[in-house]
mmCIF file of C-alpha atoms in Angstrom:
data_model
loop_
_atom_site.group_PDB
_atom_site.id
_atom_site.type_symbol
_atom_site.label_atom_id
_atom_site.label_comp_id
_atom_site.label_asym_id
_atom_site.label_seq_id
_atom_site.Cartn_x
_atom_site.Cartn_y
_atom_site.Cartn_z
ATOM 1 C CA MET A 1 -35.883 1.355 -6.088
ATOM 2 C CA THR A 2 -37.846 2.481 -3.039
ATOM 3 C CA GLN A 3 -37.662 5.212 -0.429
ATOM 4 C CA GLY A 4 -36.895 2.444 2.059
ATOM 5 C CA ASP A 5 -33.784 1.541 0.081
ATOM 6 C CA ALA A 6 -32.598 5.151 0.086
ATOM 7 C CA GLU A 7 -33.023 5.402 3.844
ATOM 8 C CA LEU A 8 -31.231 2.081 4.439
ATOM 9 C CA VAL A 9 -28.338 3.088 2.170
ATOM 10 C CA ALA A 10 -27.962 6.378 4.046
ATOM 11 C CA LEU A 11 -27.866 4.530 7.370
ATOM 12 C CA ALA A 12 -25.422 1.927 6.032
ATOM 13 C CA GLN A 13 -23.137 4.635 4.651
ATOM 14 C CA ALA A 14 -23.227 6.234 8.088
ATOM 15 C CA GLY A 15 -21.942 2.963 9.548
ATOM 16 C CA ASP A 16 -25.089 1.073 10.537
ATOM 17 C CA ALA A 17 -24.342 -2.619 9.916
ATOM 18 C CA ALA A 18 -27.889 -3.583 10.858
ATOM 19 C CA ALA A 19 -29.253 -1.325 8.091
ATOM 20 C CA LEU A 20 -26.947 -2.959 5.553
ATOM 21 C CA GLY A 21 -28.122 -6.360 6.732
ATOM 22 C CA VAL A 22 -31.755 -5.361 6.217
ATOM 23 C CA LEU A 23 -30.930 -3.886 2.811
ATOM 24 C CA LEU A 24 -29.191 -7.058 1.623
ATOM 25 C CA ALA A 25 -31.948 -9.272 2.975
ATOM 26 C CA GLY A 26 -34.465 -7.274 0.970
ATOM 27 C CA HIS A 27 -32.547 -7.818 -2.288
ATOM 28 C CA GLU A 28 -31.169 -11.308 -1.666
ATOM 29 C CA ALA A 29 -33.857 -13.070 -3.692
ATOM 30 C CA GLU A 30 -33.156 -10.872 -6.724
ATOM 31 C CA MET A 31 -29.410 -11.408 -6.313
ATOM 32 C CA TRP A 32 -29.982 -15.154 -6.190
ATOM 33 C CA ALA A 33 -32.099 -15.010 -9.339
ATOM 34 C CA VAL A 34 -29.250 -13.317 -11.232
ATOM 35 C CA ALA A 35 -26.675 -15.843 -10.022
ATOM 36 C CA VAL A 36 -28.862 -18.856 -10.817
ATOM 37 C CA SER A 37 -29.709 -17.535 -14.283
ATOM 38 C CA ILE A 38 -25.997 -17.591 -15.157
ATOM 39 C CA LEU A 39 -24.572 -20.405 -13.013
ATOM 40 C CA GLY A 40 -27.541 -22.617 -12.224
ATOM 41 C CA TYR A 41 -28.336 -23.878 -8.745
ATOM 42 C CA GLY A 42 -25.303 -24.884 -6.714
ATOM 43 C CA PRO A 43 -22.320 -23.657 -4.666
ATOM 44 C CA ASP A 44 -21.044 -21.321 -7.420
ATOM 45 C CA ALA A 45 -24.261 -19.315 -7.295
ATOM 46 C CA GLU A 46 -24.108 -19.230 -3.508
ATOM 47 C CA ASP A 47 -20.508 -17.962 -3.642
ATOM 48 C CA ALA A 48 -21.457 -15.256 -6.150
ATOM 49 C CA VAL A 49 -24.203 -13.905 -3.876
ATOM 50 C CA GLN A 50 -22.135 -14.096 -0.699
ATOM 51 C CA ASP A 51 -19.169 -12.464 -2.403
ATOM 52 C CA ALA A 52 -21.459 -9.625 -3.445
ATOM 53 C CA MET A 53 -22.441 -9.149 0.204
ATOM 54 C CA VAL A 54 -18.790 -8.866 1.229
ATOM 55 C CA VAL A 55 -18.134 -6.413 -1.619
ATOM 56 C CA ALA A 56 -21.136 -4.391 -0.438
ATOM 57 C CA LEU A 57 -19.559 -4.194 3.017
ATOM 58 C CA ARG A 58 -16.522 -2.509 1.510
ATOM 59 C CA ARG A 59 -18.174 -0.462 -1.218
ATOM 60 C CA ILE A 60 -21.552 0.701 0.100
ATOM 61 C CA GLY A 61 -20.012 4.157 0.546
ATOM 62 C CA GLU A 62 -19.511 4.377 -3.227
ATOM 63 C CA VAL A 63 -23.216 4.162 -4.103
ATOM 64 C CA ARG A 64 -24.135 7.452 -5.764
ATOM 65 C CA ASP A 65 -27.840 6.776 -6.335
ATOM 66 C CA PRO A 66 -29.291 5.062 -3.245
ATOM 67 C CA ALA A 67 -32.587 4.446 -5.036
ATOM 68 C CA ALA A 68 -30.687 2.273 -7.552
ATOM 69 C CA VAL A 69 -28.892 0.155 -4.962
ATOM 70 C CA GLY A 70 -30.785 -2.968 -6.039
ATOM 71 C CA ALA A 71 -29.411 -2.633 -9.576
ATOM 72 C CA TRP A 72 -25.941 -2.023 -8.101
ATOM 73 C CA LEU A 73 -26.103 -5.233 -6.066
ATOM 74 C CA ARG A 74 -27.385 -7.251 -9.028
ATOM 75 C CA ALA A 75 -24.558 -5.854 -11.169
ATOM 76 C CA ILE A 76 -21.991 -7.125 -8.663
ATOM 77 C CA VAL A 77 -23.595 -10.586 -8.668
ATOM 78 C CA ARG A 78 -23.773 -10.569 -12.477
ATOM 79 C CA ASN A 79 -20.065 -9.733 -12.756
ATOM 80 C CA ASN A 80 -19.154 -12.341 -10.139
ATOM 81 C CA SER A 81 -21.151 -14.968 -11.986
ATOM 82 C CA ARG A 82 -19.754 -14.116 -15.398
ATOM 83 C CA MET A 83 -16.197 -14.170 -14.108
ATOM 84 C CA THR A 84 -16.849 -17.565 -12.519
ATOM 85 C CA VAL A 85 -17.842 -18.842 -15.951
ATOM 86 C CA ARG A 86 -14.754 -17.313 -17.567
ATOM 87 C CA GLY A 87 -12.345 -18.240 -14.781
ATOM 88 C CA PRO A 88 -11.114 -16.687 -11.491
ATOM 89 C CA ARG A 89 -10.143 -13.050 -11.331
ATOM 90 C CA ALA A 90 -9.358 -10.483 -8.669
ATOM 91 C CA VAL A 91 -11.870 -8.793 -6.399
ATOM 92 C CA PRO A 92 -15.069 -8.211 -8.400
ATOM 93 C CA VAL A 93 -16.525 -4.755 -8.822
ATOM 94 C CA ALA A 94 -19.875 -3.500 -9.955
ATOM 95 C CA GLU A 95 -20.611 -2.240 -13.434
ATOM 96 C CA PRO A 96 -21.727 -0.093 -15.200
ATOM 97 C CA GLU A 97 -19.592 2.875 -14.206
ATOM 98 C CA TRP A 98 -22.522 5.163 -13.402
ATOM 99 C CA PHE A 99 -23.224 3.202 -10.235
ATOM 100 C CA ALA A 100 -19.998 4.465 -8.697
ATOM 101 C CA ARG A 101 -19.083 7.831 -7.244
ATOM 102 C CA PRO A 102 -16.751 10.208 -9.124
ATOM 103 C CA ALA A 103 -13.062 9.319 -9.306
ATOM 104 C CA ASP A 104 -12.002 11.849 -6.665
ATOM 105 C CA THR A 105 -13.870 10.040 -3.891
ATOM 106 C CA PRO A 106 -11.956 7.838 -1.410
ATOM 107 C CA THR A 107 -11.054 4.284 -2.322
ATOM 108 C CA PRO A 108 -13.206 1.543 -0.726
ATOM 109 C CA GLU A 109 -10.456 0.893 1.820
ATOM 110 C CA GLU A 110 -10.240 4.590 2.699
ATOM 111 C CA ALA A 111 -14.014 4.886 2.954
ATOM 112 C CA LEU A 112 -14.157 1.812 5.167
ATOM 113 C CA ASP A 113 -11.394 3.114 7.424
ATOM 114 C CA ARG A 114 -13.217 6.429 7.850
ATOM 115 C CA GLY A 115 -16.648 4.992 8.575
ATOM 116 C CA ALA A 116 -18.277 3.519 11.631
ATOM 117 C CA MET A 117 -18.854 0.339 9.595
ATOM 118 C CA ARG A 118 -15.118 -0.221 9.942
ATOM 119 C CA ASP A 119 -15.434 -1.483 13.508
ATOM 120 C CA TRP A 120 -18.155 -3.992 12.623
ATOM 121 C CA VAL A 121 -16.193 -5.286 9.630
ATOM 122 C CA TRP A 122 -12.897 -5.708 11.451
ATOM 123 C CA HIS A 123 -14.597 -7.267 14.450
ATOM 124 C CA ALA A 124 -16.346 -9.764 12.147
ATOM 125 C CA ILE A 125 -13.114 -10.576 10.297
ATOM 126 C CA GLY A 126 -11.332 -10.969 13.622
ATOM 127 C CA GLN A 127 -13.830 -13.651 14.642
ATOM 128 C CA LEU A 128 -12.894 -15.860 11.663
ATOM 129 C CA SER A 129 -10.477 -18.725 12.128
ATOM 130 C CA GLU A 130 -6.885 -17.855 11.263
ATOM 131 C CA PRO A 131 -6.934 -19.721 7.892
ATOM 132 C CA ASP A 132 -10.261 -18.105 6.884
ATOM 133 C CA ARG A 133 -9.137 -14.694 8.096
ATOM 134 C CA LEU A 134 -5.885 -14.946 6.156
ATOM 135 C CA VAL A 135 -7.495 -15.690 2.787
ATOM 136 C CA THR A 136 -10.116 -12.980 3.411
ATOM 137 C CA LEU A 137 -7.485 -10.319 4.080
ATOM 138 C CA LEU A 138 -5.516 -11.315 0.984
ATOM 139 C CA ARG A 139 -8.604 -11.514 -1.238
ATOM 140 C CA TYR A 140 -10.208 -8.209 -0.270
ATOM 141 C CA PHE A 141 -7.408 -6.034 1.104
ATOM 142 C CA SER A 142 -4.200 -6.859 -0.802
ATOM 143 C CA ASP A 143 -2.811 -7.024 -4.328
ATOM 144 C CA ALA A 144 -2.354 -10.796 -4.010
ATOM 145 C CA SER A 145 -6.088 -11.209 -4.522
ATOM 146 C CA SER A 146 -6.399 -13.874 -7.221
ATOM 147 C CA TYR A 147 -7.064 -17.440 -6.127
ATOM 148 C CA GLU A 148 -3.736 -18.566 -7.594
ATOM 149 C CA GLN A 149 -1.709 -15.928 -5.755
ATOM 150 C CA ILE A 150 -3.483 -16.558 -2.457
ATOM 151 C CA ALA A 151 -2.758 -20.284 -2.894
ATOM 152 C CA ALA A 152 0.928 -19.517 -3.498
ATOM 153 C CA VAL A 153 1.178 -17.247 -0.446
ATOM 154 C CA CYS A 154 -0.608 -19.716 1.837
ATOM 155 C CA GLY A 155 1.011 -22.840 0.408
ATOM 156 C CA VAL A 156 -2.306 -24.605 -0.165
ATOM 157 C CA PRO A 157 -4.208 -25.761 -3.276
ATOM 158 C CA VAL A 158 -6.541 -23.353 -5.065
ATOM 159 C CA GLY A 159 -9.448 -25.591 -4.037
ATOM 160 C CA THR A 160 -8.588 -25.018 -0.377
ATOM 161 C CA VAL A 161 -8.521 -21.255 -0.957
ATOM 162 C CA ARG A 162 -11.971 -21.421 -2.530
ATOM 163 C CA SER A 163 -13.290 -23.519 0.351
ATOM 164 C CA ARG A 164 -11.884 -21.178 3.013
ATOM 165 C CA LEU A 165 -13.183 -18.095 1.226
ATOM 166 C CA SER A 166 -16.596 -19.674 0.850
ATOM 167 C CA HIS A 167 -16.710 -20.433 4.571
ATOM 168 C CA ALA A 168 -15.521 -16.924 5.455
ATOM 169 C CA ARG A 169 -18.114 -15.324 3.177
ATOM 170 C CA ARG A 170 -20.891 -17.446 4.690
ATOM 171 C CA THR A 171 -19.807 -16.336 8.143
ATOM 172 C CA LEU A 172 -19.649 -12.652 7.210
ATOM 173 C CA ALA A 173 -22.943 -12.792 5.316
ATOM 174 C CA GLY A 174 -24.546 -14.588 8.252
ATOM 175 C CA GLY A 175 -23.291 -11.860 10.561
ATOM 176 C CA LEU A 176 -24.908 -9.249 8.356
ATOM 177 C CA ARG A 177 -28.156 -11.182 8.308
ATOM 178 C CA ALA A 178 -28.073 -11.318 12.075
ATOM 179 C CA ALA A 179 -27.244 -7.580 12.056
ATOM 180 C CA ALA A 180 -25.257 -7.855 15.254
ATOM 181 C CA SER A 181 -25.630 -4.734 17.351
ATOM 182 C CA ALA A 182 -22.904 -5.357 19.942
ATOM 183 C CA ALA A 183 -20.354 -2.616 20.500
ATOM 184 C CA HIS A 184 -16.985 -3.309 18.939
ATOM 185 C CA THR A 185 -13.548 -2.005 19.747
ATOM 186 C CA ASP A 186 -12.532 1.025 17.693
ATOM 187 C CA VAL A 187 -9.733 -0.203 15.448
ATOM 188 C CA ALA A 188 -8.498 3.242 14.371
ATOM 189 C CA ALA A 189 -5.895 3.474 17.122
ATOM 190 C CA SER A 190 -4.731 -0.089 16.485
ATOM 191 C CA SER A 191 -4.442 0.530 12.733
ATOM 192 C CA GLU A 192 -2.469 3.730 13.281
ATOM 193 C CA SER A 193 -0.131 1.867 15.626
ATOM 194 C CA ARG A 194 0.463 -0.894 13.051
ATOM 195 C CA TRP A 195 1.250 1.687 10.366
ATOM 196 C CA ARG A 196 3.659 3.545 12.636
ATOM 197 C CA GLU A 197 5.325 0.288 13.647
ATOM 198 C CA GLY A 198 5.645 -0.827 10.022
ATOM 199 C CA ARG A 199 7.095 2.489 8.864
ATOM 200 C CA ASP A 200 9.618 2.475 11.721
ATOM 201 C CA MET A 201 10.710 -1.089 11.002
ATOM 202 C CA ILE A 202 11.084 -0.530 7.267
ATOM 203 C CA ALA A 203 13.040 2.673 7.925
ATOM 204 C CA THR A 204 15.331 0.788 10.291
ATOM 205 C CA ALA A 205 15.804 -1.950 7.710
ATOM 206 C CA MET A 206 16.609 0.600 4.977
ATOM 207 C CA GLY A 207 19.184 2.074 7.354
ATOM 208 C CA GLY A 208 21.014 -1.255 7.341
ATOM 209 C CA ASP A 209 19.873 -2.528 10.735
ATOM 210 C CA PHE A 210 17.300 -5.149 9.750
ATOM 211 C CA ASP A 211 19.062 -7.575 12.083
ATOM 212 C CA ARG A 212 17.857 -5.486 15.034
ATOM 213 C CA VAL A 213 14.280 -5.508 13.702
ATOM 214 C CA VAL A 214 14.386 -9.287 13.488
ATOM 215 C CA ARG A 215 15.938 -9.735 16.929
ATOM 216 C CA GLU A 216 13.358 -7.485 18.580
ATOM 217 C CA SER A 217 10.184 -8.532 16.755
ATOM 218 C CA TRP A 218 10.706 -12.162 15.648
ATOM 219 C CA TRP A 219 10.729 -15.319 17.750
ATOM 220 C CA PRO A 220 14.134 -17.100 17.727
ATOM 221 C CA ASP A 221 12.567 -20.101 15.973
ATOM 222 C CA ALA A 222 10.620 -17.979 13.466
ATOM 223 C CA GLU A 223 10.323 -19.417 9.973
ATOM 224 C CA MET A 224 10.642 -17.597 6.644
ATOM 225 C CA ILE A 225 9.017 -18.971 3.498
ATOM 226 C CA VAL A 226 9.451 -17.781 -0.093
ATOM 227 C CA PRO A 227 6.860 -19.602 -2.259
ATOM 228 C CA GLY A 228 8.731 -21.468 -4.982
ATOM 229 C CA GLY A 229 12.029 -20.531 -3.348
ATOM 230 C CA PRO A 230 14.050 -21.009 -0.161
ATOM 231 C CA ARG A 231 12.761 -21.750 3.302
ATOM 232 C CA GLY A 232 14.659 -20.979 6.469
ATOM 233 C CA GLY A 233 14.809 -18.966 9.639
ATOM 234 C CA ARG A 234 15.819 -15.507 10.759
ATOM 235 C CA ASP A 235 19.194 -15.680 9.017
ATOM 236 C CA LEU A 236 17.478 -16.135 5.646
ATOM 237 C CA ALA A 237 15.539 -12.906 6.161
ATOM 238 C CA VAL A 238 18.532 -10.897 7.379
ATOM 239 C CA ASN A 239 20.847 -12.141 4.618
ATOM 240 C CA GLY A 240 18.204 -11.498 1.960
ATOM 241 C CA MET A 241 17.693 -7.920 3.129
ATOM 242 C CA HIS A 242 21.478 -7.382 3.236
ATOM 243 C CA ARG A 243 21.825 -8.566 -0.362
ATOM 244 C CA ASP A 244 19.042 -6.251 -1.508
ATOM 245 C CA LEU A 245 20.534 -3.239 0.252
ATOM 246 C CA THR A 246 23.982 -4.002 -1.140
ATOM 247 C CA ALA A 247 22.463 -4.157 -4.627
ATOM 248 C CA GLY A 248 20.856 -0.754 -4.067
ATOM 249 C CA VAL A 249 17.259 -1.977 -3.675
ATOM 250 C CA ARG A 250 14.995 0.066 -1.428
ATOM 251 C CA GLN A 251 11.495 -0.605 -0.059
ATOM 252 C CA ARG A 252 8.652 1.786 0.728
ATOM 253 C CA LEU A 253 5.675 0.735 2.850
ATOM 254 C CA ARG A 254 2.445 1.117 0.834
ATOM 255 C CA ASN A 255 -0.233 -0.797 2.732
ATOM 256 C CA VAL A 256 -0.781 -2.357 6.149
ATOM 257 C CA VAL A 257 -3.581 -4.819 6.903
ATOM 258 C CA ALA A 258 -3.927 -6.418 10.325
ATOM 259 C CA SER A 259 -6.462 -8.614 12.055
ATOM 260 C CA GLY A 260 -5.737 -10.652 15.134
ATOM 261 C CA ASP A 261 -2.475 -12.540 14.702
ATOM 262 C CA VAL A 262 -2.249 -11.894 10.953
ATOM 263 C CA LEU A 263 -0.278 -8.852 9.768
ATOM 264 C CA ILE A 264 0.291 -7.957 6.102
ATOM 265 C CA TRP A 265 2.728 -5.369 4.804
ATOM 266 C CA GLU A 266 2.746 -4.424 1.131
ATOM 267 C CA THR A 267 5.843 -2.577 -0.041
ATOM 268 C CA ASP A 268 6.999 -0.972 -3.262
ATOM 269 C CA LEU A 269 10.399 -2.315 -4.326
ATOM 270 C CA ILE A 270 12.609 0.358 -5.870
ATOM 271 C CA SER A 271 15.393 -0.998 -8.081
ATOM 272 C CA PRO A 272 18.708 0.900 -8.394
ATOM 273 C CA PRO A 273 18.776 3.510 -11.210
ATOM 274 C CA ASP A 274 21.486 1.631 -13.114
ATOM 275 C CA ASP A 275 19.525 -1.641 -12.976
ATOM 276 C CA PRO A 276 15.805 -0.723 -13.183
ATOM 277 C CA GLU A 277 14.709 -4.346 -13.743
ATOM 278 C CA HIS A 278 16.681 -5.725 -10.798
ATOM 279 C CA CYS A 279 13.656 -6.726 -8.720
ATOM 280 C CA PRO A 280 9.876 -7.123 -8.982
ATOM 281 C CA PRO A 281 7.868 -3.945 -8.406
ATOM 282 C CA ALA A 282 6.301 -5.012 -5.112
ATOM 283 C CA ALA A 283 6.505 -7.371 -2.154
ATOM 284 C CA LEU A 284 3.916 -8.746 0.243
ATOM 285 C CA TRP A 285 5.068 -9.641 3.750
ATOM 286 C CA LEU A 286 2.573 -12.039 5.308
ATOM 287 C CA GLN A 287 3.406 -12.219 9.010
ATOM 288 C CA VAL A 288 1.746 -14.666 11.366
ATOM 289 C CA LEU A 289 2.247 -13.548 14.948
ATOM 290 C CA ARG A 290 2.354 -15.195 18.329
ATOM 291 C CA GLU A 291 2.033 -12.907 21.346
ATOM 292 C CA GLY A 292 2.789 -9.949 19.116
ATOM 293 C CA ARG A 293 6.015 -11.339 17.608
ATOM 294 C CA VAL A 294 6.552 -12.906 14.196
ATOM 295 C CA ARG A 295 6.494 -16.689 14.202
ATOM 296 C CA GLN A 296 6.278 -17.067 10.414
ATOM 297 C CA LEU A 297 6.933 -14.751 7.478
ATOM 298 C CA THR A 298 5.905 -15.534 3.914
ATOM 299 C CA LEU A 299 7.487 -13.189 1.369
ATOM 300 C CA PHE A 300 5.601 -13.010 -1.925
ATOM 301 C CA HIS A 301 5.805 -10.863 -5.046
ATOM 302 C CA PRO A 302 2.209 -10.293 -6.207
ATOM 303 C CA VAL A 303 1.017 -9.335 -9.640
ATOM 304 C CA PRO A 304 -1.299 -6.376 -8.978
ATOM 305 C CA ALA A 305 -4.818 -7.021 -10.239
ATOM 306 C CA LEU A 306 -6.614 -4.743 -12.658
ATOM 307 C CA ARG A 307 -9.569 -3.340 -10.748
#
């Protein structure tokens, strides 16, 4: 829309959180107008605008035409608002397609991990309370991103998920408005370590020694929860893995998300060739840590969202 927008987008794409904060502040009134025109005044409109700010954090690198960033932001709010009217869905994205970069560009997660903005985002997420941080990681960085699936993973009502997400979005949006300029720890090394650790543990488990993984990385009183299913301790996890391996099921680590004492693994489940429908296609391991060791594992089978 203006040369100022183009400059701010370039700075934000280079990792300047303060520039993104200024950019969003400049378009917030227009974003509000879109939300209110569809939802009326109230918390739903506020959520739609704040959600758009969080989406912008992850997707600013996708903007192909910086001069049209205002239309891009309004499109996100419009989609958020319309989906609120129709019912909850997975992470909202902006339309129309011409706002996005070509298909061969990195995914939002890859772009975020490569950019300087990464450190600001992960620092901000790390400052959330554990319940708020958990729903934020599931909503924006996992396949269990619908309100219903997050509620099942966390064992709380959908209303509680909405409330926690709303609080987390307000906090993140407020941080952007403040455009904090403090230096933040580079999370690249930490992320690489979590990936390496996850790959090693899954490989050990696939080799038939999951018991050793549990002994070394879980607290003796650790709890395992399967939403809608059994609840137990370390033996439940070990016996479950043994049954899967005996049946010929294998797992492959696909995604790792970590912030503070919350660690998420997403794995592909590979059924045996002679029984291709033996298991769901994927698993989400939600691990809550204490002093670096698992104190609670929730095992969930998400339904991947259409994005």
